[in-house]
Amino acid sequence: MFRALALLVVFCSSLAQAASPVVLQRPIDLDVPGGQLHGSLLLPQSRQPVPVVLIIPGSGPTDRDGNNPDGGHNDYLRRLALLLAANNIASVRYDKRGVASGLPLAPDERMLNVESYVADAVAWGKQLKQDPRFSTLIILGHSEGSLVGGLAAPEAGAKAMISVAGSGRPVDQVLREQLQARVAPSLLPRSEQIIASLKAGHLDTDVPKPLQVVFRPSVQPYLISLFRQDPAKAYAALRMPVLIVQGRNDIQVGVKDAEALHAAQPKAEMALIGGMNHVLRIVPMDMKAQVASYRNPDLPLADALGKRVVAFIEQQR
C-alpha cells in the first residue's frame, strides 16, 4: 500500500513538472535608426508557435524589468513576464531609447518624444510578427506604456491590446491633479502657467527650483509631445479586443481613468482589481506601505491580475 502511494506521489509530481513549460531566456535586439534597442525574450519551449506579449514600460527612466532609479527596484514587469511564461506565453520586454541599455540612442532627454516611442513599439511588433516561433502578437502597456501601446497596436499588427494602469485622460490633466496633492499651494499658479505653455507647444525655461523635477527645461520637449496625445481617442480607434486592467489602490492612476478608456472603447473588457497598486501588488491605501512596495521586488504580483491577463490572452489563441 505504501509503495503504491509512493508511486502515486511520483506520478503526480511528474505530471506537475510536465505541466510547467521549460522556459528559455534570451537577449533580443531591434535595429532602429541610430543603433539598436535591447530586450529580453522569455520563450516557453513548445512544438507549436505560442502567443507573444510585447511589454511596454511606463514613464521616465523605467527599464524593461519595471525598475526606476527614481521610483525604486521592484521587478514588476520581470515578474509579469515570468508569470506569462509559466502559462506557455512568450514575452518580450525592452529598454526604451534613453533608458538603461537604450541610453546611447538618446543620451540627452531633449531628444525624446512620444512619437519615437510609438515608432519603436511598432518596429518591435513587426519584428515579432515575422518570427515563426510566435502565433499571436498581443501588446501590453503599463502606465504611460498603455498610451504608447494603444497608439502603436494597429500599425504593429497586434491581435489584441492590454492596458494596465493606463491613463484615460490627456496627461496634462493627470499632472494637474497630482500637483494639487503634492505641491505647495503657492506654487500651483506657476505650475498651471507652465502646463498651459507646454500644452500650447511652447517651452518655459523660468521654472522655480521646487518644480524642476517635473518641468526641468530638458524634459519639456518630451512633455510637449506627451500633452498632444489623448489616450481615450487612441483607444476609441482600436479595432481589436482590448483588456483594461486597473488596481483600486493605485495612487498614481485611478479607477476613473480605466472607466474613461472603457467609455471610449465600450467593447473592451475591464478588470478592476481590489487592493492592487501601481506596481501590481496588493497594498493598503497607506502612503508608507505604498512607498515601501515600490522598493520590494519580493512582493508577489496580485493574483487576480495574472488570472485576468492570462485568460484574455487564451481567448486570442
Short mmCIF file of C-alpha atoms in Angstrom, two decimals:
data_model
loop_
_atom_site.label_atom_id
_atom_site.label_comp_id
_atom_site.label_asym_id
_atom_site.label_seq_id
_atom_site.Cartn_x
_atom_site.Cartn_y
_atom_site.Cartn_z
CA MET A 1 0.00 0.00 0.00
CA PHE A 2 2.77 2.43 0.99
CA ARG A 3 4.66 1.51 -2.17
CA ALA A 4 1.55 2.28 -4.25
CA LEU A 5 1.16 5.62 -2.51
CA ALA A 6 4.81 6.45 -3.17
CA LEU A 7 4.40 5.64 -6.86
CA LEU A 8 1.28 7.83 -6.96
CA VAL A 9 3.23 10.74 -5.44
CA VAL A 10 6.00 10.33 -8.01
CA PHE A 11 3.42 10.13 -10.83
CA CYS A 12 1.63 13.29 -9.67
CA SER A 13 4.95 15.08 -9.26
CA SER A 14 5.90 14.14 -12.81
CA LEU A 15 2.58 15.48 -14.08
CA ALA A 16 3.14 18.77 -12.25
CA GLN A 17 6.60 19.10 -13.76
CA ALA A 18 5.26 18.30 -17.22
CA ALA A 19 2.59 20.98 -16.83
CA SER A 20 5.24 23.67 -16.26
CA PRO A 21 6.90 24.54 -19.57
CA VAL A 22 10.65 24.79 -19.91
CA VAL A 23 11.36 28.49 -20.46
CA LEU A 24 14.31 29.88 -22.37
CA GLN A 25 15.53 33.40 -21.62
CA ARG A 26 17.38 35.04 -24.47
CA PRO A 27 18.53 38.57 -25.34
CA ILE A 28 16.71 40.04 -28.31
CA ASP A 29 17.66 43.14 -30.29
CA LEU A 30 15.91 45.51 -32.65
CA ASP A 31 17.68 47.59 -35.28
CA VAL A 32 16.37 51.16 -35.30
CA PRO A 33 17.65 54.39 -36.85
CA GLY A 34 20.79 55.32 -34.97
CA GLY A 35 21.54 51.95 -33.37
CA GLN A 36 19.83 49.09 -31.54
CA LEU A 37 17.27 48.60 -28.82
CA HIS A 38 17.84 45.69 -26.47
CA GLY A 39 15.31 43.45 -24.77
CA SER A 40 14.71 40.14 -23.02
CA LEU A 41 12.77 37.26 -24.58
CA LEU A 42 11.12 34.64 -22.38
CA LEU A 43 10.18 31.71 -24.62
CA PRO A 44 8.39 28.60 -23.36
CA GLN A 45 9.60 25.55 -25.26
CA SER A 46 6.76 24.29 -27.41
CA ARG A 47 6.25 22.24 -30.55
CA GLN A 48 3.72 24.79 -31.72
CA PRO A 49 4.02 28.58 -32.06
CA VAL A 50 2.99 30.37 -28.87
CA PRO A 51 1.43 33.81 -28.27
CA VAL A 52 3.92 36.59 -27.60
CA VAL A 53 3.28 39.68 -25.49
CA LEU A 54 5.24 42.87 -26.18
CA ILE A 55 5.53 44.56 -22.77
CA ILE A 56 5.95 48.36 -22.90
CA PRO A 57 7.20 50.01 -19.68
CA GLY A 58 5.88 53.19 -18.13
CA SER A 59 7.13 56.75 -17.91
CA GLY A 60 10.51 58.19 -17.04
CA PRO A 61 13.64 56.06 -16.70
CA THR A 62 11.71 52.83 -16.15
CA ASP A 63 13.63 49.89 -17.56
CA ARG A 64 12.48 46.60 -19.09
CA ASP A 65 12.06 45.00 -15.63
CA GLY A 66 9.94 47.85 -14.27
CA ASN A 67 12.75 49.35 -12.20
CA ASN A 68 13.37 53.07 -11.97
CA PRO A 69 16.32 54.82 -10.28
CA ASP A 70 13.90 57.47 -9.03
CA GLY A 71 10.95 55.20 -8.21
CA GLY A 72 12.59 52.08 -6.82
CA HIS A 73 13.56 48.49 -7.57
CA ASN A 74 10.57 46.14 -7.63
CA ASP A 75 10.87 43.99 -10.80
CA TYR A 76 7.12 44.07 -11.52
CA LEU A 77 7.49 43.74 -15.31
CA ARG A 78 10.02 40.92 -14.98
CA ARG A 79 7.67 39.14 -12.59
CA LEU A 80 4.82 39.62 -15.06
CA ALA A 81 6.91 38.11 -17.86
CA LEU A 82 7.70 35.09 -15.68
CA LEU A 83 4.02 34.64 -14.90
CA LEU A 84 3.19 34.65 -18.61
CA ALA A 85 5.95 32.14 -19.34
CA ALA A 86 4.59 29.78 -16.69
CA ASN A 87 1.34 29.80 -18.69
CA ASN A 88 3.03 28.97 -22.01
CA ILE A 89 3.00 32.58 -23.22
CA ALA A 90 6.17 34.20 -24.59
CA SER A 91 7.05 37.82 -23.91
CA VAL A 92 9.50 40.50 -24.96
CA ARG A 93 10.24 43.42 -22.69
CA TYR A 94 12.75 46.07 -23.67
CA ASP A 95 14.64 49.16 -22.57
CA LYS A 96 13.25 52.29 -24.20
CA ARG A 97 15.53 54.68 -26.02
CA GLY A 98 17.21 56.93 -23.46
CA VAL A 99 16.82 54.37 -20.64
CA ALA A 100 19.33 51.78 -19.34
CA SER A 101 20.76 49.92 -22.36
CA GLY A 102 18.83 52.31 -24.63
CA LEU A 103 20.71 55.36 -23.35
CA PRO A 104 23.10 55.60 -26.35
CA LEU A 105 20.09 56.18 -28.65
CA ALA A 106 19.08 59.29 -26.69
CA PRO A 107 21.86 60.40 -24.32
CA ASP A 108 20.10 63.76 -23.88
CA GLU A 109 16.45 63.67 -22.82
CA ARG A 110 15.80 66.64 -25.11
CA MET A 111 15.91 64.07 -27.91
CA LEU A 112 12.91 62.12 -26.58
CA ASN A 113 9.31 62.29 -27.78
CA VAL A 114 6.26 60.07 -27.72
CA GLU A 115 6.31 59.62 -31.48
CA SER A 116 9.72 57.90 -31.34
CA TYR A 117 8.49 55.58 -28.57
CA VAL A 118 5.49 54.65 -30.70
CA ALA A 119 7.68 54.04 -33.75
CA ASP A 120 9.93 51.76 -31.69
CA ALA A 121 6.93 49.76 -30.41
CA VAL A 122 5.63 49.39 -33.97
CA ALA A 123 9.05 48.13 -35.11
CA TRP A 124 9.22 45.61 -32.26
CA GLY A 125 5.74 44.38 -33.13
CA LYS A 126 6.55 43.94 -36.81
CA GLN A 127 9.71 42.00 -35.97
CA LEU A 128 7.83 39.65 -33.64
CA LYS A 129 5.05 39.17 -36.20
CA GLN A 130 7.64 37.82 -38.66
CA ASP A 131 9.08 35.33 -36.15
CA PRO A 132 7.75 31.77 -36.79
CA ARG A 133 8.08 30.90 -33.09
CA PHE A 134 5.08 33.12 -32.31
CA SER A 135 1.43 32.67 -33.20
CA THR A 136 -0.29 35.83 -31.98
CA LEU A 137 1.03 39.28 -31.04
CA ILE A 138 -0.52 41.00 -28.04
CA ILE A 139 0.71 44.37 -26.79
CA LEU A 140 0.65 45.11 -23.06
CA GLY A 141 1.43 48.64 -21.93
CA HIS A 142 1.81 49.71 -18.32
CA SER A 143 1.09 53.29 -17.22
CA GLU A 144 2.44 55.58 -19.97
CA GLY A 145 3.19 52.39 -21.92
CA SER A 146 -0.56 51.95 -22.21
CA LEU A 147 -0.74 55.13 -24.31
CA VAL A 148 2.30 54.14 -26.40
CA GLY A 149 0.88 50.68 -26.95
CA GLY A 150 -2.57 51.97 -27.86
CA LEU A 151 -1.06 54.26 -30.49
CA ALA A 152 1.26 51.54 -31.84
CA ALA A 153 -1.01 48.49 -31.83
CA PRO A 154 -2.82 48.98 -35.17
CA GLU A 155 0.32 49.58 -37.24
CA ALA A 156 2.26 46.90 -35.36
CA GLY A 157 -0.32 44.30 -36.39
CA ALA A 158 -1.31 43.35 -32.84
CA LYS A 159 -4.19 40.92 -32.38
CA ALA A 160 -5.15 42.47 -29.04
CA MET A 161 -4.22 45.25 -26.61
CA ILE A 162 -3.89 45.15 -22.81
CA SER A 163 -3.79 48.39 -20.83
CA VAL A 164 -2.52 48.10 -17.25
CA ALA A 165 -2.80 51.22 -15.07
CA GLY A 166 -3.13 53.42 -18.13
CA SER A 167 -4.42 56.99 -18.00
CA GLY A 168 -7.73 57.63 -19.72
CA ARG A 169 -7.20 61.39 -19.88
CA PRO A 170 -4.63 63.66 -21.50
CA VAL A 171 -1.59 63.57 -19.24
CA ASP A 172 -1.66 67.32 -18.56
CA GLN A 173 -4.95 66.75 -16.72
CA VAL A 174 -3.44 63.94 -14.65
CA LEU A 175 -0.38 66.05 -13.88
CA ARG A 176 -2.52 68.95 -12.68
CA GLU A 177 -4.35 66.58 -10.34
CA GLN A 178 -1.12 65.11 -8.95
CA LEU A 179 0.41 68.53 -8.39
CA GLN A 180 -2.66 69.69 -6.47
CA ALA A 181 -1.95 67.00 -3.89
CA ARG A 182 1.84 67.22 -3.78
CA VAL A 183 2.95 70.84 -4.37
CA ALA A 184 2.81 73.81 -2.03
CA PRO A 185 -0.27 75.96 -2.78
CA SER A 186 1.96 78.95 -3.53
CA LEU A 187 3.50 77.05 -6.47
CA LEU A 188 0.25 75.90 -8.07
CA PRO A 189 -0.42 79.08 -10.12
CA ARG A 190 3.08 78.88 -11.61
CA SER A 191 2.70 75.16 -12.38
CA GLU A 192 -0.57 75.94 -14.16
CA GLN A 193 1.18 78.55 -16.29
CA ILE A 194 3.92 76.10 -17.25
CA ILE A 195 1.43 73.37 -18.16
CA ALA A 196 -0.59 75.81 -20.27
CA SER A 197 2.57 76.90 -22.09
CA LEU A 198 3.65 73.32 -22.81
CA LYS A 199 0.13 72.37 -23.89
CA ALA A 200 0.33 75.20 -26.43
CA GLY A 201 3.65 73.82 -27.67
CA HIS A 202 5.91 76.45 -26.10
CA LEU A 203 8.91 75.95 -23.82
CA ASP A 204 9.00 77.71 -20.45
CA THR A 205 12.53 77.90 -19.07
CA ASP A 206 11.81 80.03 -15.99
CA VAL A 207 10.99 77.09 -13.72
CA PRO A 208 11.12 77.51 -9.91
CA LYS A 209 13.55 75.12 -8.24
CA PRO A 210 10.85 73.06 -6.43
CA LEU A 211 9.19 72.37 -9.82
CA GLN A 212 12.39 71.45 -11.66
CA VAL A 213 11.92 67.72 -11.06
CA VAL A 214 8.72 67.83 -13.14
CA PHE A 215 9.30 70.73 -15.55
CA ARG A 216 13.10 70.97 -15.99
CA PRO A 217 13.83 72.53 -19.39
CA SER A 218 15.45 69.35 -20.74
CA VAL A 219 12.26 67.30 -20.28
CA GLN A 220 9.89 69.93 -21.68
CA PRO A 221 10.18 68.82 -25.36
CA TYR A 222 9.01 65.38 -24.28
CA LEU A 223 6.15 66.82 -22.24
CA ILE A 224 5.02 68.88 -25.23
CA SER A 225 4.83 65.70 -27.33
CA LEU A 226 3.05 63.86 -24.50
CA PHE A 227 0.47 66.60 -23.91
CA ARG A 228 -0.57 66.34 -27.58
CA GLN A 229 -1.88 62.82 -27.02
CA ASP A 230 -5.35 61.77 -25.88
CA PRO A 231 -5.44 58.17 -24.58
CA ALA A 232 -9.22 57.89 -24.88
CA LYS A 233 -9.08 58.93 -28.52
CA ALA A 234 -6.33 56.37 -29.19
CA TYR A 235 -8.37 53.56 -27.62
CA ALA A 236 -11.56 54.60 -29.38
CA ALA A 237 -9.75 54.00 -32.67
CA LEU A 238 -8.72 50.41 -31.84
CA ARG A 239 -10.41 47.66 -33.87
CA MET A 240 -9.22 44.67 -31.84
CA PRO A 241 -10.00 43.02 -28.50
CA VAL A 242 -8.95 45.20 -25.56
CA LEU A 243 -8.48 44.44 -21.87
CA ILE A 244 -8.33 47.36 -19.42
CA VAL A 245 -6.81 46.48 -16.04
CA GLN A 246 -6.75 48.89 -13.12
CA GLY A 247 -5.94 48.49 -9.44
CA ARG A 248 -8.28 50.10 -6.94
CA ASN A 249 -5.37 51.05 -4.63
CA ASP A 250 -3.26 52.75 -7.29
CA ILE A 251 -2.03 56.13 -6.00
CA GLN A 252 -0.83 57.28 -9.45
CA VAL A 253 -3.66 56.33 -11.81
CA GLY A 254 -7.26 55.96 -10.72
CA VAL A 255 -10.32 53.88 -11.50
CA LYS A 256 -11.83 56.87 -13.33
CA ASP A 257 -9.01 56.58 -15.87
CA ALA A 258 -9.93 52.97 -16.59
CA GLU A 259 -13.57 54.00 -16.85
CA ALA A 260 -12.64 56.75 -19.32
CA LEU A 261 -10.81 54.24 -21.52
CA HIS A 262 -13.77 51.87 -21.29
CA ALA A 263 -16.19 54.64 -22.22
CA ALA A 264 -14.07 55.33 -25.29
CA GLN A 265 -13.88 51.60 -26.14
CA PRO A 266 -17.14 50.09 -24.79
CA LYS A 267 -16.43 46.65 -26.26
CA ALA A 268 -13.32 46.31 -24.10
CA GLU A 269 -13.16 44.02 -21.09
CA MET A 270 -12.45 45.89 -17.86
CA ALA A 271 -10.91 44.36 -14.73
CA LEU A 272 -10.84 46.48 -11.56
CA ILE A 273 -8.64 44.65 -9.07
CA GLY A 274 -9.28 45.28 -5.41
CA GLY A 275 -6.20 46.20 -3.37
CA MET A 276 -3.79 46.35 -6.34
CA ASN A 277 -1.49 49.35 -6.61
CA HIS A 278 0.54 50.87 -9.46
CA VAL A 279 3.33 48.29 -9.27
CA LEU A 280 0.78 45.47 -9.39
CA ARG A 281 0.97 44.39 -5.75
CA ILE A 282 -1.77 44.11 -3.13
CA VAL A 283 -1.02 47.04 -0.81
CA PRO A 284 -3.30 49.01 1.55
CA MET A 285 -4.11 52.67 0.90
CA ASP A 286 -1.40 53.76 3.30
CA MET A 287 1.34 56.00 1.92
CA LYS A 288 4.11 54.36 3.92
CA ALA A 289 3.12 50.88 2.72
CA GLN A 290 2.68 52.12 -0.84
CA VAL A 291 6.15 53.69 -0.99
CA ALA A 292 7.71 50.57 0.54
CA SER A 293 6.12 48.38 -2.14
CA TYR A 294 7.94 50.31 -4.87
CA ARG A 295 11.21 49.08 -3.37
CA ASN A 296 10.32 45.46 -2.64
CA PRO A 297 10.83 43.03 -5.52
CA ASP A 298 9.85 40.08 -3.30
CA LEU A 299 6.18 41.05 -3.01
CA PRO A 300 4.04 38.75 -5.19
CA LEU A 301 2.01 40.19 -8.02
CA ALA A 302 -1.73 40.48 -7.47
CA ASP A 303 -3.18 37.03 -8.14
CA ALA A 304 -6.25 38.39 -9.94
CA LEU A 305 -4.02 40.31 -12.35
CA GLY A 306 -2.39 37.14 -13.64
CA LYS A 307 -5.68 35.30 -13.94
CA ARG A 308 -7.38 38.06 -15.95
CA VAL A 309 -4.42 38.71 -18.25
CA VAL A 310 -3.79 35.01 -18.97
CA ALA A 311 -7.48 34.31 -19.56
CA PHE A 312 -7.70 37.22 -22.01
CA ILE A 313 -4.64 36.03 -23.94
CA GLU A 314 -6.03 32.48 -24.07
CA GLN A 315 -9.12 33.89 -25.80
CA GLN A 316 -6.88 35.22 -28.58
CA ARG A 317 -5.08 31.91 -29.31
#
